[in-house]
Amino acid sequence: MNPPITVPAFNELYQEWGLNVVGDWHFTDSLGKRHTVPDGYWCNAGSIPKPFWQLTFSPFHPIMVIAALPHDWGYFSHVMPKAVADETLYMHLREIGAGSVKSAAIKTAVAMFGESSYQRDATDRQYLAQLRADIHARGGRLERYGL
């Protein structure tokens, strides 16, 4: 998997720092389906609470950035069920060299505690509308991204 090109960005809507994807980025999920993350998509990388960074990774560790982007896109866009997004995260962690213990800990944490993040809240819906408008303004087709 080619790593995504990202740049640090503060998202006014979410009021937090994260990463903007530069250029469309492609990945394959755990079922073998190919997905495209749109240019300009913002994510907060791994939402790992700080006390657990020593056990896993910080949210902006290169391994987490690469593995979390497909997971974040799956959760945000709902282009895959939560369980597939969680398994895809685990698959990518293992593919890029995260240890088995750390990968399993992250997979267990998202399986147990990720449901609220998978559900779109009002801010997510507002950001989704903004992202769709941005894609449309660039002449992009929403279907290309599963939107």
XYZ file of N, CA, C and O in Angstrom:
588
model
N 0.852 -1.171 0.000
C 0.000 0.000 0.000
C 0.897 1.233 0.000
O 1.829 1.331 0.788
N 0.596 2.155 -0.891
C 1.309 3.426 -0.900
C 0.768 4.312 0.213
O -0.456 4.442 0.356
N 1.663 4.933 0.987
C 1.162 5.806 2.049
C 0.458 7.025 1.467
O 0.815 7.494 0.384
N -0.530 7.541 2.175
C -1.217 8.751 1.710
C -0.315 9.966 1.870
O 0.564 9.997 2.729
N -0.548 10.950 1.044
C 0.103 12.240 1.236
C -0.869 13.084 2.058
O -2.036 13.244 1.686
N -0.398 13.572 3.177
C -1.248 14.369 4.063
C -0.488 15.607 4.522
O 0.738 15.646 4.510
N -1.265 16.598 4.920
C -0.687 17.806 5.515
C -1.457 18.117 6.798
O -2.666 17.893 6.875
N -0.752 18.603 7.821
C -1.447 18.981 9.060
C -2.444 20.094 8.774
O -2.182 20.992 7.977
N -3.587 20.008 9.422
C -4.628 21.014 9.214
C -5.514 21.107 10.448
O -5.861 20.090 11.042
N -5.870 22.321 10.789
C -6.837 22.536 11.869
C -8.211 22.608 11.244
O -8.442 23.373 10.312
N -9.134 21.790 11.725
C -10.490 21.785 11.207
C -11.353 22.660 12.105
O -11.545 22.339 13.289
N -11.846 23.748 11.558
C -12.658 24.705 12.330
C -13.946 24.068 12.841
O -14.384 24.356 13.952
N -14.532 23.216 12.032
C -15.791 22.588 12.413
C -15.625 21.687 13.638
O -16.400 21.743 14.581
N -14.581 20.847 13.622
C -14.325 19.927 14.737
C -13.498 20.567 15.852
O -13.379 20.004 16.938
N -12.900 21.731 15.544
C -12.053 22.429 16.508
C -10.914 21.544 17.016
O -10.647 21.461 18.214
N -10.248 20.891 16.052
C -9.083 20.093 16.421
C -8.136 19.942 15.232
O -8.520 20.156 14.084
N -6.905 19.590 15.562
C -5.896 19.336 14.548
C -6.055 17.941 13.996
O -6.456 17.021 14.703
N -5.722 17.806 12.730
C -5.747 16.512 12.068
C -4.938 16.598 10.794
O -3.990 17.386 10.704
N -5.336 15.820 9.818
C -4.612 15.742 8.555
C -5.571 15.883 7.389
O -6.659 15.292 7.407
N -5.161 16.643 6.377
C -5.892 16.710 5.113
C -5.190 15.802 4.120
O -3.961 15.838 4.013
N -5.965 15.021 3.395
C -5.421 14.164 2.346
C -5.163 15.041 1.120
O -6.006 15.840 0.726
N -3.982 14.870 0.537
C -3.602 15.617 -0.659
C -3.691 14.663 -1.848
O -2.941 13.698 -1.928
N -4.638 14.920 -2.727
C -4.873 14.040 -3.869
C -5.723 12.853 -3.463
O -5.721 12.435 -2.301
N -6.478 12.327 -4.403
C -7.262 11.123 -4.112
C -6.308 10.007 -3.706
O -5.207 9.879 -4.248
N -6.731 9.204 -2.746
C -5.894 8.117 -2.237
C -6.705 6.826 -2.244
O -7.868 6.822 -1.858
N -6.092 5.747 -2.676
C -6.792 4.469 -2.837
C -6.283 3.437 -1.829
O -5.095 3.417 -1.509
N -7.199 2.609 -1.369
C -6.826 1.499 -0.501
C -7.797 0.348 -0.739
O -8.861 0.512 -1.339
N -7.421 -0.808 -0.260
C -8.259 -2.003 -0.349
C -8.662 -2.410 1.059
O -7.828 -2.425 1.973
N -9.943 -2.726 1.236
C -10.413 -3.124 2.564
C -10.147 -4.614 2.800
O -9.613 -5.316 1.932
N -10.526 -5.089 3.963
C -10.244 -6.475 4.348
C -11.016 -7.498 3.519
O -10.669 -8.674 3.528
N -12.030 -7.052 2.786
C -12.784 -7.954 1.912
C -12.276 -7.898 0.470
O -12.843 -8.539 -0.415
N -11.245 -7.089 0.231
C -10.677 -6.971 -1.108
C -11.313 -5.901 -1.979
O -10.974 -5.788 -3.154
N -12.206 -5.100 -1.418
C -12.854 -4.041 -2.185
C -11.975 -2.796 -2.177
O -11.456 -2.393 -1.137
N -11.845 -2.171 -3.332
C -11.030 -0.958 -3.473
C -11.889 0.278 -3.186
O -13.032 0.361 -3.628
N -11.304 1.226 -2.458
C -11.978 2.466 -2.092
C -11.086 3.652 -2.450
O -9.864 3.526 -2.500
N -11.719 4.806 -2.638
C -10.989 6.043 -2.907
C -11.376 7.084 -1.871
O -12.559 7.380 -1.687
N -10.365 7.615 -1.203
C -10.551 8.717 -0.256
C -10.336 10.007 -1.041
O -9.323 10.142 -1.732
N -11.257 10.960 -0.964
C -11.126 12.165 -1.796
C -10.057 13.141 -1.326
O -9.791 13.262 -0.128
N -9.490 13.806 -2.292
C -8.586 14.919 -2.039
C -9.276 15.901 -1.098
O -10.454 16.215 -1.272
N -8.572 16.335 -0.078
C -9.125 17.311 0.844
C -9.837 16.728 2.048
O -10.200 17.474 2.968
N -10.020 15.393 2.082
C -10.675 14.786 3.242
C -9.823 15.041 4.482
O -8.621 14.849 4.485
N -10.463 15.469 5.560
C -9.791 15.728 6.825
C -10.122 14.614 7.806
O -11.286 14.194 7.915
N -9.114 14.136 8.508
C -9.362 13.157 9.578
C -8.444 13.457 10.757
O -7.447 14.164 10.617
N -8.786 12.904 11.894
C -7.978 13.149 13.086
C -7.017 12.009 13.372
O -6.519 11.880 14.486
N -6.758 11.171 12.359
C -5.861 10.020 12.494
C -6.396 9.104 13.596
O -7.599 9.020 13.789
N -5.549 8.418 14.283
C -6.025 7.496 15.320
C -6.510 8.259 16.537
O -5.779 9.068 17.090
N -7.721 7.985 16.960
C -8.278 8.654 18.142
C -7.903 7.869 19.395
O -8.763 7.423 20.147
N -6.627 7.719 19.601
C -6.134 6.941 20.738
C -5.930 7.889 21.921
O -5.179 8.858 21.815
N -6.583 7.615 23.043
C -6.380 8.474 24.217
C -4.901 8.484 24.637
O -4.219 7.454 24.586
N -4.422 9.635 25.036
C -3.005 9.821 25.358
C -2.448 8.788 26.344
O -1.323 8.316 26.159
N -3.181 8.391 27.388
C -2.610 7.405 28.318
C -2.249 6.062 27.649
O -1.448 5.309 28.183
N -2.816 5.783 26.483
C -2.566 4.502 25.816
C -1.495 4.580 24.731
O -1.170 3.574 24.115
N -0.937 5.779 24.502
C 0.052 5.927 23.436
C 1.269 5.041 23.660
O 1.849 4.539 22.706
N 1.673 4.841 24.908
C 2.832 3.987 25.184
C 2.544 2.528 24.852
O 3.447 1.775 24.512
N 1.283 2.139 24.945
C 0.910 0.750 24.633
C 0.697 0.526 23.143
O 0.860 -0.584 22.651
N 0.308 1.580 22.444
C 0.017 1.452 21.014
C 0.896 2.438 20.243
O 2.082 2.218 20.099
N 0.298 3.497 19.736
C 1.005 4.543 19.000
C 0.323 5.867 19.278
O -0.845 5.900 19.628
N 1.042 6.956 19.071
C 0.379 8.257 19.114
C -0.479 8.348 17.847
O -0.214 7.649 16.862
N -1.501 9.196 17.840
C -2.377 9.284 16.667
C -1.649 9.661 15.382
O -2.084 9.296 14.298
N -0.536 10.388 15.496
C 0.146 10.862 14.295
C 1.443 10.100 14.010
O 2.245 10.535 13.203
N 1.616 8.967 14.657
C 2.736 8.090 14.315
C 2.507 7.622 12.874
O 1.370 7.352 12.482
N 3.555 7.539 12.050
C 3.360 7.152 10.642
C 2.563 5.856 10.457
O 1.738 5.772 9.547
N 2.765 4.887 11.310
C 2.004 3.635 11.189
C 0.517 3.908 11.380
O -0.324 3.399 10.635
N 0.174 4.744 12.370
C -1.241 5.040 12.616
C -1.840 5.882 11.503
O -2.993 5.671 11.115
N -1.079 6.818 10.980
C -1.611 7.652 9.893
C -1.990 6.776 8.706
O -3.084 6.897 8.149
N -1.100 5.872 8.340
C -1.350 5.016 7.183
C -2.505 4.057 7.447
O -3.400 3.900 6.621
N -2.514 3.405 8.599
C -3.542 2.405 8.895
C -4.879 3.025 9.296
O -5.932 2.452 9.008
N -4.837 4.181 9.943
C -6.080 4.790 10.437
C -6.879 5.480 9.351
O -8.104 5.588 9.469
N -6.216 5.944 8.295
C -6.959 6.672 7.258
C -8.065 5.818 6.629
O -9.212 6.268 6.551
N -7.794 4.575 6.211
C -8.900 3.759 5.689
C -10.002 3.536 6.732
O -11.189 3.555 6.415
N -9.585 3.347 7.979
C -10.541 3.141 9.070
C -11.389 4.388 9.282
O -12.621 4.310 9.363
N -10.731 5.544 9.347
C -11.469 6.799 9.530
C -12.428 7.043 8.364
O -13.569 7.473 8.570
N -11.955 6.783 7.138
C -12.816 6.974 5.972
C -14.016 6.023 6.037
O -15.140 6.410 5.760
N -13.779 4.776 6.412
C -14.877 3.817 6.534
C -15.899 4.248 7.573
O -17.111 4.174 7.342
N -15.425 4.719 8.722
C -16.325 5.175 9.772
C -17.092 6.425 9.326
O -18.290 6.541 9.556
N -16.399 7.365 8.732
C -17.023 8.633 8.356
C -18.000 8.464 7.195
O -19.124 8.951 7.238
N -17.559 7.791 6.138
C -18.355 7.714 4.914
C -19.383 6.598 4.918
O -20.322 6.622 4.136
N -19.182 5.614 5.782
C -20.025 4.416 5.832
C -19.967 3.623 4.521
O -20.930 2.943 4.174
N -18.826 3.684 3.821
C -18.663 2.890 2.601
C -18.426 1.423 2.935
O -18.379 0.587 2.040
N -18.270 1.129 4.209
C -18.128 -0.247 4.670
C -18.736 -0.351 6.064
O -18.786 0.646 6.787
N -19.218 -1.532 6.420
C -19.733 -1.700 7.780
C -18.620 -1.506 8.813
O -17.430 -1.673 8.508
N -18.999 -1.205 10.037
C -18.030 -0.977 11.102
C -17.073 -2.144 11.265
O -15.863 -1.956 11.382
N -17.589 -3.363 11.266
C -16.730 -4.541 11.461
C -15.680 -4.659 10.355
O -14.535 -5.046 10.612
N -16.046 -4.312 9.125
C -15.086 -4.358 8.010
C -14.047 -3.253 8.177
O -12.849 -3.471 7.958
N -14.479 -2.073 8.605
C -13.529 -0.982 8.856
C -12.538 -1.377 9.956
O -11.331 -1.131 9.835
N -13.049 -2.006 11.009
C -12.178 -2.437 12.108
C -11.187 -3.502 11.636
O -10.001 -3.457 11.967
N -11.655 -4.456 10.873
C -10.781 -5.516 10.352
C -9.771 -4.936 9.352
O -8.622 -5.377 9.297
N -10.189 -3.943 8.588
C -9.281 -3.283 7.639
C -8.164 -2.561 8.384
O -7.002 -2.611 7.972
N -8.504 -1.907 9.481
C -7.487 -1.261 10.310
C -6.463 -2.286 10.775
O -5.250 -2.091 10.636
N -6.939 -3.390 11.302
C -6.044 -4.444 11.785
C -5.172 -4.979 10.642
O -3.956 -5.135 10.788
N -5.788 -5.240 9.499
C -5.059 -5.758 8.345
C -3.937 -4.801 7.940
O -2.797 -5.223 7.718
N -4.248 -3.507 7.867
C -3.231 -2.537 7.464
C -2.155 -2.363 8.529
O -0.976 -2.206 8.193
N -2.523 -2.412 9.787
C -1.510 -2.353 10.844
C -0.507 -3.488 10.675
O 0.707 -3.279 10.732
N -1.010 -4.681 10.455
C -0.132 -5.855 10.311
C 0.696 -5.760 9.028
O 1.874 -6.075 9.027
N 0.095 -5.289 7.931
C 0.811 -5.183 6.654
C 1.981 -4.215 6.724
O 2.992 -4.432 6.060
N 1.843 -3.140 7.487
C 2.901 -2.129 7.501
C 3.856 -2.296 8.674
O 4.709 -1.436 8.899
N 3.720 -3.390 9.395
C 4.744 -3.732 10.375
C 4.447 -3.438 11.826
O 5.351 -3.535 12.659
N 3.222 -3.111 12.169
C 2.894 -2.957 13.586
C 2.943 -4.346 14.223
O 2.579 -5.337 13.604
N 3.392 -4.420 15.411
C 3.474 -5.703 16.101
C 2.110 -6.325 16.330
O 1.084 -5.641 16.339
N 2.108 -7.620 16.524
C 0.837 -8.333 16.695
C 0.105 -7.908 17.963
O -1.122 -7.813 17.964
N 0.838 -7.637 19.042
C 0.193 -7.248 20.303
C -0.446 -5.867 20.173
O -1.604 -5.668 20.542
N 0.305 -4.900 19.616
C -0.247 -3.561 19.436
C -1.433 -3.583 18.475
O -2.455 -2.946 18.726
N -1.291 -4.321 17.392
C -2.381 -4.404 16.410
C -3.634 -4.996 17.032
O -4.740 -4.503 16.811
N -3.466 -6.054 17.800
C -4.615 -6.704 18.450
C -5.247 -5.773 19.485
O -6.483 -5.724 19.606
N -4.431 -5.020 20.216
C -4.964 -4.084 21.213
C -5.796 -3.004 20.544
O -6.887 -2.651 21.021
N -5.296 -2.474 19.435
C -6.030 -1.430 18.710
C -7.323 -1.999 18.141
O -8.383 -1.385 18.244
N -7.239 -3.187 17.549
C -8.438 -3.816 16.973
C -9.491 -4.051 18.059
O -10.679 -3.779 17.853
N -9.067 -4.536 19.212
C -10.006 -4.786 20.313
C -10.632 -3.478 20.794
O -11.841 -3.413 21.025
N -9.822 -2.429 20.905
C -10.335 -1.139 21.385
C -11.380 -0.569 20.438
O -12.440 -0.114 20.886
N -11.114 -0.604 19.119
C -12.104 -0.033 18.194
C -13.352 -0.905 18.128
O -14.457 -0.385 17.966
N -13.182 -2.214 18.273
C -14.355 -3.100 18.273
C -15.239 -2.819 19.493
O -16.467 -2.795 19.385
N -14.596 -2.579 20.632
C -15.347 -2.376 21.874
C -15.873 -0.948 22.043
O -16.961 -0.755 22.587
N -15.105 0.045 21.589
C -15.435 1.434 21.922
C -15.682 2.330 20.712
O -15.907 3.527 20.877
N -15.679 1.778 19.521
C -15.793 2.606 18.329
C -17.198 2.890 17.842
O -17.371 3.687 16.926
N -18.184 2.280 18.425
C -19.559 2.435 17.919
C -20.011 3.888 17.886
O -20.618 4.334 16.909
N -19.699 4.653 18.926
C -20.143 6.056 18.945
C -19.450 6.866 17.847
O -20.046 7.791 17.300
N -18.225 6.504 17.502
C -17.528 7.201 16.408
C -18.082 6.793 15.053
O -18.025 7.581 14.107
N -18.597 5.577 14.946
C -19.160 5.121 13.675
C -20.482 5.834 13.384
O -20.833 6.054 12.234
N -21.213 6.188 14.422
C -22.484 6.893 14.244
C -22.204 8.358 13.920
O -21.424 9.002 14.600
N -22.835 8.871 12.900
C -22.635 10.279 12.524
C -23.413 11.190 13.472
O -24.610 11.016 13.665
N -22.702 12.172 14.008
C -23.393 13.187 14.803
C -23.632 14.417 13.916
O -23.329 14.403 12.716
N -24.171 15.477 14.486
C -24.513 16.672 13.711
C -23.274 17.283 13.056
O -23.336 17.742 11.911
N -22.145 17.275 13.755
C -20.912 17.828 13.184
C -20.453 16.993 12.001
O -20.041 17.531 10.966
N -20.534 15.670 12.135
C -20.158 14.781 11.023
C -21.048 15.031 9.807
O -20.563 15.072 8.678
N -22.341 15.192 10.042
C -23.259 15.433 8.927
C -22.950 16.770 8.250
O -23.001 16.885 7.023
N -22.598 17.764 9.048
C -22.238 19.067 8.487
C -20.943 18.951 7.675
O -20.843 19.498 6.576
N -19.958 18.227 8.206
C -18.705 18.061 7.467
C -18.923 17.251 6.196
O -18.347 17.563 5.152
N -19.776 16.241 6.246
C -20.073 15.439 5.059
C -20.694 16.311 3.968
O -20.322 16.209 2.797
N -21.617 17.192 4.343
C -22.221 18.101 3.363
C -21.160 19.023 2.765
O -21.147 19.264 1.551
N -20.269 19.509 3.599
C -19.187 20.385 3.132
C -18.256 19.617 2.186
O -17.881 20.135 1.131
N -17.891 18.402 2.544
C -17.005 17.593 1.699
C -17.663 17.296 0.358
O -17.025 17.414 -0.695
N -18.941 16.932 0.389
C -19.665 16.681 -0.871
C -19.669 17.928 -1.754
O -19.458 17.847 -2.957
N -19.911 19.086 -1.149
C -19.918 20.340 -1.918
C -18.537 20.634 -2.504
O -18.427 21.072 -3.656
N -17.492 20.383 -1.732
C -16.124 20.603 -2.217
C -15.808 19.690 -3.395
O -15.208 20.120 -4.385
N -16.204 18.428 -3.295
C -15.974 17.476 -4.387
C -16.726 17.927 -5.628
O -16.184 17.949 -6.737
N -17.976 18.300 -5.446
C -18.806 18.756 -6.565
C -18.209 20.008 -7.209
O -18.166 20.123 -8.436
N -17.732 20.948 -6.379
C -17.155 22.199 -6.898
C -15.896 21.939 -7.729
O -15.599 22.696 -8.653
N -15.172 20.860 -7.406
C -13.976 20.499 -8.183
C -14.338 19.708 -9.431
O -13.455 19.290 -10.175
N -15.619 19.459 -9.631
C -16.049 18.692 -10.796
C -15.980 17.194 -10.576
O -16.085 16.419 -11.525
N -15.810 16.778 -9.322
C -15.725 15.360 -9.006
C -17.094 14.704 -8.928
O -18.114 15.383 -8.781
N -17.093 13.407 -9.045
C -18.328 12.619 -8.939
C -18.374 11.935 -7.581
O -17.456 11.190 -7.237
N -19.436 12.177 -6.838
C -19.568 11.619 -5.503
C -19.521 10.100 -5.501
O -19.016 9.473 -4.571
N -20.033 9.488 -6.574
C -20.077 8.033 -6.662
C -18.681 7.426 -6.611
O -18.499 6.307 -6.146
N -17.701 8.164 -7.108
C -16.320 7.662 -7.106
C -15.840 7.358 -5.694
O -15.001 6.499 -5.471
N -16.401 8.064 -4.732
C -15.993 7.928 -3.329
C -17.013 7.175 -2.477
O -16.849 7.075 -1.276
N -18.051 6.688 -3.107
C -19.082 5.988 -2.373
C -20.051 6.906 -1.665
O -20.793 6.490 -0.780
N -20.042 8.176 -2.038
C -20.898 9.158 -1.383
C -22.145 9.439 -2.196
O -22.971 10.188 -1.896
